[in-house]
Amino acid sequence: MIGWPIMRQIRVKLNSCKVPNAFQNLLNGCENSYNFFDEEHGQFNPGWSSVYNASVGPWLNYSETIRSAFIYRTSNELGTPMFAGQHAIYLGGGYIYEFRGRMSEIINNLTIL
């Protein structure tokens, strides 16, 4: 292996499918299986909570490495093409985490991702 390992995550938008009325009291929401129409492209706080204001609050308690892992990067930004996998066609973008630093820091960061 040459260089640092990189992990790319893709996510499906919350509530990308409809819960039937008969089950709405039992379920909070649902997500479709992955397809690029329902791929999430938003920015999040670490831990995947919604971002209200990234200049204050818990966002600032994390390193730049972990904060950047919750910002969607397009295929153009990453220089990665879309590709056909076994179960779907995937756009080239995603949420990127670079495995850099001390092992204890990397393990801690992975629990947040």
PDB file of C-alpha atoms in Angstrom:
ATOM      1  CA  MET A   1       0.000   0.000   0.000  1.00  0.00           C
ATOM      2  CA  ILE A   2       1.276   3.443  -0.913  1.00  0.00           C
ATOM      3  CA  GLY A   3      -0.114   6.470   0.893  1.00  0.00           C
ATOM      4  CA  TRP A   4      -2.856   6.789   3.479  1.00  0.00           C
ATOM      5  CA  PRO A   5      -5.983   4.607   3.247  1.00  0.00           C
ATOM      6  CA  ILE A   6      -9.185   6.497   2.463  1.00  0.00           C
ATOM      7  CA  MET A   7     -12.766   5.465   3.231  1.00  0.00           C
ATOM      8  CA  ARG A   8     -15.664   6.845   1.217  1.00  0.00           C
ATOM      9  CA  GLN A   9     -19.155   6.605   2.655  1.00  0.00           C
ATOM     10  CA  ILE A  10     -22.412   7.145   0.843  1.00  0.00           C
ATOM     11  CA  ARG A  11     -25.706   7.649   2.634  1.00  0.00           C
ATOM     12  CA  VAL A  12     -29.383   7.455   1.744  1.00  0.00           C
ATOM     13  CA  LYS A  13     -31.558  10.489   2.558  1.00  0.00           C
ATOM     14  CA  LEU A  14     -33.660  10.168   5.694  1.00  0.00           C
ATOM     15  CA  ASN A  15     -37.336   9.490   5.051  1.00  0.00           C
ATOM     16  CA  SER A  16     -36.684   8.663   1.401  1.00  0.00           C
ATOM     17  CA  CYS A  17     -39.675   6.318   1.420  1.00  0.00           C
ATOM     18  CA  LYS A  18     -43.224   6.670   2.730  1.00  0.00           C
ATOM     19  CA  VAL A  19     -44.465   4.789   5.792  1.00  0.00           C
ATOM     20  CA  PRO A  20     -48.003   3.457   5.218  1.00  0.00           C
ATOM     21  CA  ASN A  21     -50.588   5.149   7.463  1.00  0.00           C
ATOM     22  CA  ALA A  22     -51.285   1.877   9.292  1.00  0.00           C
ATOM     23  CA  PHE A  23     -47.640   1.750  10.478  1.00  0.00           C
ATOM     24  CA  GLN A  24     -46.929   5.419  11.224  1.00  0.00           C
ATOM     25  CA  ASN A  25     -47.441   4.918  14.976  1.00  0.00           C
ATOM     26  CA  LEU A  26     -44.874   2.093  14.952  1.00  0.00           C
ATOM     27  CA  LEU A  27     -42.129   3.632  12.798  1.00  0.00           C
ATOM     28  CA  ASN A  28     -40.386   7.009  12.910  1.00  0.00           C
ATOM     29  CA  GLY A  29     -39.497   6.908   9.218  1.00  0.00           C
ATOM     30  CA  CYS A  30     -37.774   4.783   6.645  1.00  0.00           C
ATOM     31  CA  GLU A  31     -35.044   4.900   4.034  1.00  0.00           C
ATOM     32  CA  ASN A  32     -35.018   3.315   0.599  1.00  0.00           C
ATOM     33  CA  SER A  33     -32.303   0.954  -0.486  1.00  0.00           C
ATOM     34  CA  TYR A  34     -29.459   2.863  -2.120  1.00  0.00           C
ATOM     35  CA  ASN A  35     -30.062   4.484  -5.482  1.00  0.00           C
ATOM     36  CA  PHE A  36     -28.377   7.637  -6.707  1.00  0.00           C
ATOM     37  CA  PHE A  37     -31.682   9.558  -6.731  1.00  0.00           C
ATOM     38  CA  ASP A  38     -31.908   9.184  -2.933  1.00  0.00           C
ATOM     39  CA  GLU A  39     -28.207   9.704  -2.188  1.00  0.00           C
ATOM     40  CA  GLU A  40     -27.606  12.199   0.620  1.00  0.00           C
ATOM     41  CA  HIS A  41     -25.406  15.204  -0.254  1.00  0.00           C
ATOM     42  CA  GLY A  42     -25.878  17.328   2.868  1.00  0.00           C
ATOM     43  CA  GLN A  43     -23.385  18.480   5.474  1.00  0.00           C
ATOM     44  CA  PHE A  44     -23.658  17.055   8.993  1.00  0.00           C
ATOM     45  CA  ASN A  45     -22.211  17.448  12.454  1.00  0.00           C
ATOM     46  CA  PRO A  46     -19.998  14.584  13.622  1.00  0.00           C
ATOM     47  CA  GLY A  47     -22.231  11.690  14.605  1.00  0.00           C
ATOM     48  CA  TRP A  48     -24.529  12.470  11.635  1.00  0.00           C
ATOM     49  CA  SER A  49     -26.704  15.030  13.426  1.00  0.00           C
ATOM     50  CA  SER A  50     -28.125  17.942  11.438  1.00  0.00           C
ATOM     51  CA  VAL A  51     -26.027  21.060  10.998  1.00  0.00           C
ATOM     52  CA  TYR A  52     -27.695  24.276  12.112  1.00  0.00           C
ATOM     53  CA  ASN A  53     -24.635  26.488  12.408  1.00  0.00           C
ATOM     54  CA  ALA A  54     -21.226  24.954  11.740  1.00  0.00           C
ATOM     55  CA  SER A  55     -19.367  27.988  13.124  1.00  0.00           C
ATOM     56  CA  VAL A  56     -20.502  27.339  16.721  1.00  0.00           C
ATOM     57  CA  GLY A  57     -21.449  24.476  18.989  1.00  0.00           C
ATOM     58  CA  PRO A  58     -20.245  20.872  18.917  1.00  0.00           C
ATOM     59  CA  TRP A  59     -18.745  21.240  15.433  1.00  0.00           C
ATOM     60  CA  LEU A  60     -15.768  23.127  16.860  1.00  0.00           C
ATOM     61  CA  ASN A  61     -14.988  20.390  19.423  1.00  0.00           C
ATOM     62  CA  TYR A  62     -13.690  18.057  16.694  1.00  0.00           C
ATOM     63  CA  SER A  63     -10.496  18.003  14.658  1.00  0.00           C
ATOM     64  CA  GLU A  64     -10.500  19.156  11.043  1.00  0.00           C
ATOM     65  CA  THR A  65      -9.984  15.525   9.993  1.00  0.00           C
ATOM     66  CA  ILE A  66     -13.238  14.373  11.567  1.00  0.00           C
ATOM     67  CA  ARG A  67     -15.224  17.514  10.638  1.00  0.00           C
ATOM     68  CA  SER A  68     -14.321  17.125   6.968  1.00  0.00           C
ATOM     69  CA  ALA A  69     -15.581  13.511   7.006  1.00  0.00           C
ATOM     70  CA  PHE A  70     -19.138  14.845   7.398  1.00  0.00           C
ATOM     71  CA  ILE A  71     -19.037  17.130   4.344  1.00  0.00           C
ATOM     72  CA  TYR A  72     -20.178  15.608   1.054  1.00  0.00           C
ATOM     73  CA  ARG A  73     -17.616  15.801  -1.760  1.00  0.00           C
ATOM     74  CA  THR A  74     -18.685  15.537  -5.392  1.00  0.00           C
ATOM     75  CA  SER A  75     -17.070  13.237  -7.920  1.00  0.00           C
ATOM     76  CA  ASN A  76     -15.515  16.329  -9.555  1.00  0.00           C
ATOM     77  CA  GLU A  77     -13.928  17.408  -6.259  1.00  0.00           C
ATOM     78  CA  LEU A  78     -12.561  13.915  -5.671  1.00  0.00           C
ATOM     79  CA  GLY A  79     -11.668  13.092  -9.270  1.00  0.00           C
ATOM     80  CA  THR A  80     -13.580   9.816  -9.062  1.00  0.00           C
ATOM     81  CA  PRO A  81     -15.991   8.574 -11.743  1.00  0.00           C
ATOM     82  CA  MET A  82     -19.353   6.938 -11.164  1.00  0.00           C
ATOM     83  CA  PHE A  83     -19.159   3.161 -11.203  1.00  0.00           C
ATOM     84  CA  ALA A  84     -21.436   0.152 -11.506  1.00  0.00           C
ATOM     85  CA  GLY A  85     -21.350  -2.177  -8.524  1.00  0.00           C
ATOM     86  CA  GLN A  86     -23.054  -5.495  -7.985  1.00  0.00           C
ATOM     87  CA  HIS A  87     -26.202  -3.931  -6.503  1.00  0.00           C
ATOM     88  CA  ALA A  88     -26.364  -0.382  -7.876  1.00  0.00           C
ATOM     89  CA  ILE A  89     -24.721   2.379  -9.880  1.00  0.00           C
ATOM     90  CA  TYR A  90     -22.802   4.654  -7.526  1.00  0.00           C
ATOM     91  CA  LEU A  91     -21.987   8.296  -8.094  1.00  0.00           C
ATOM     92  CA  GLY A  92     -18.330   9.133  -7.569  1.00  0.00           C
ATOM     93  CA  GLY A  93     -18.904  11.398  -4.568  1.00  0.00           C
ATOM     94  CA  GLY A  94     -19.282  10.719  -0.882  1.00  0.00           C
ATOM     95  CA  TYR A  95     -18.159  11.457   2.642  1.00  0.00           C
ATOM     96  CA  ILE A  96     -14.388  10.949   2.861  1.00  0.00           C
ATOM     97  CA  TYR A  97     -12.293   9.908   5.850  1.00  0.00           C
ATOM     98  CA  GLU A  98      -8.517   9.655   5.598  1.00  0.00           C
ATOM     99  CA  PHE A  99      -6.875   7.210   7.989  1.00  0.00           C
ATOM    100  CA  ARG A 100      -4.101   9.539   9.187  1.00  0.00           C
ATOM    101  CA  GLY A 101      -2.619  10.072  12.619  1.00  0.00           C
ATOM    102  CA  ARG A 102      -2.178   7.996  15.744  1.00  0.00           C
ATOM    103  CA  MET A 103      -3.991   4.659  15.936  1.00  0.00           C
ATOM    104  CA  SER A 104      -5.882   5.705  19.097  1.00  0.00           C
ATOM    105  CA  GLU A 105      -7.168   8.828  17.310  1.00  0.00           C
ATOM    106  CA  ILE A 106      -8.210   6.821  14.240  1.00  0.00           C
ATOM    107  CA  ILE A 107     -10.097   4.279  16.369  1.00  0.00           C
ATOM    108  CA  ASN A 108     -11.870   7.085  18.237  1.00  0.00           C
ATOM    109  CA  ASN A 109     -12.784   8.786  14.945  1.00  0.00           C
ATOM    110  CA  LEU A 110     -14.228   5.547  13.554  1.00  0.00           C
ATOM    111  CA  THR A 111     -16.685   5.358  16.456  1.00  0.00           C
ATOM    112  CA  ILE A 112     -17.986   8.795  15.398  1.00  0.00           C
ATOM    113  CA  LEU A 113     -18.311   7.854  11.738  1.00  0.00           C
TER     114      LEU A 113
END
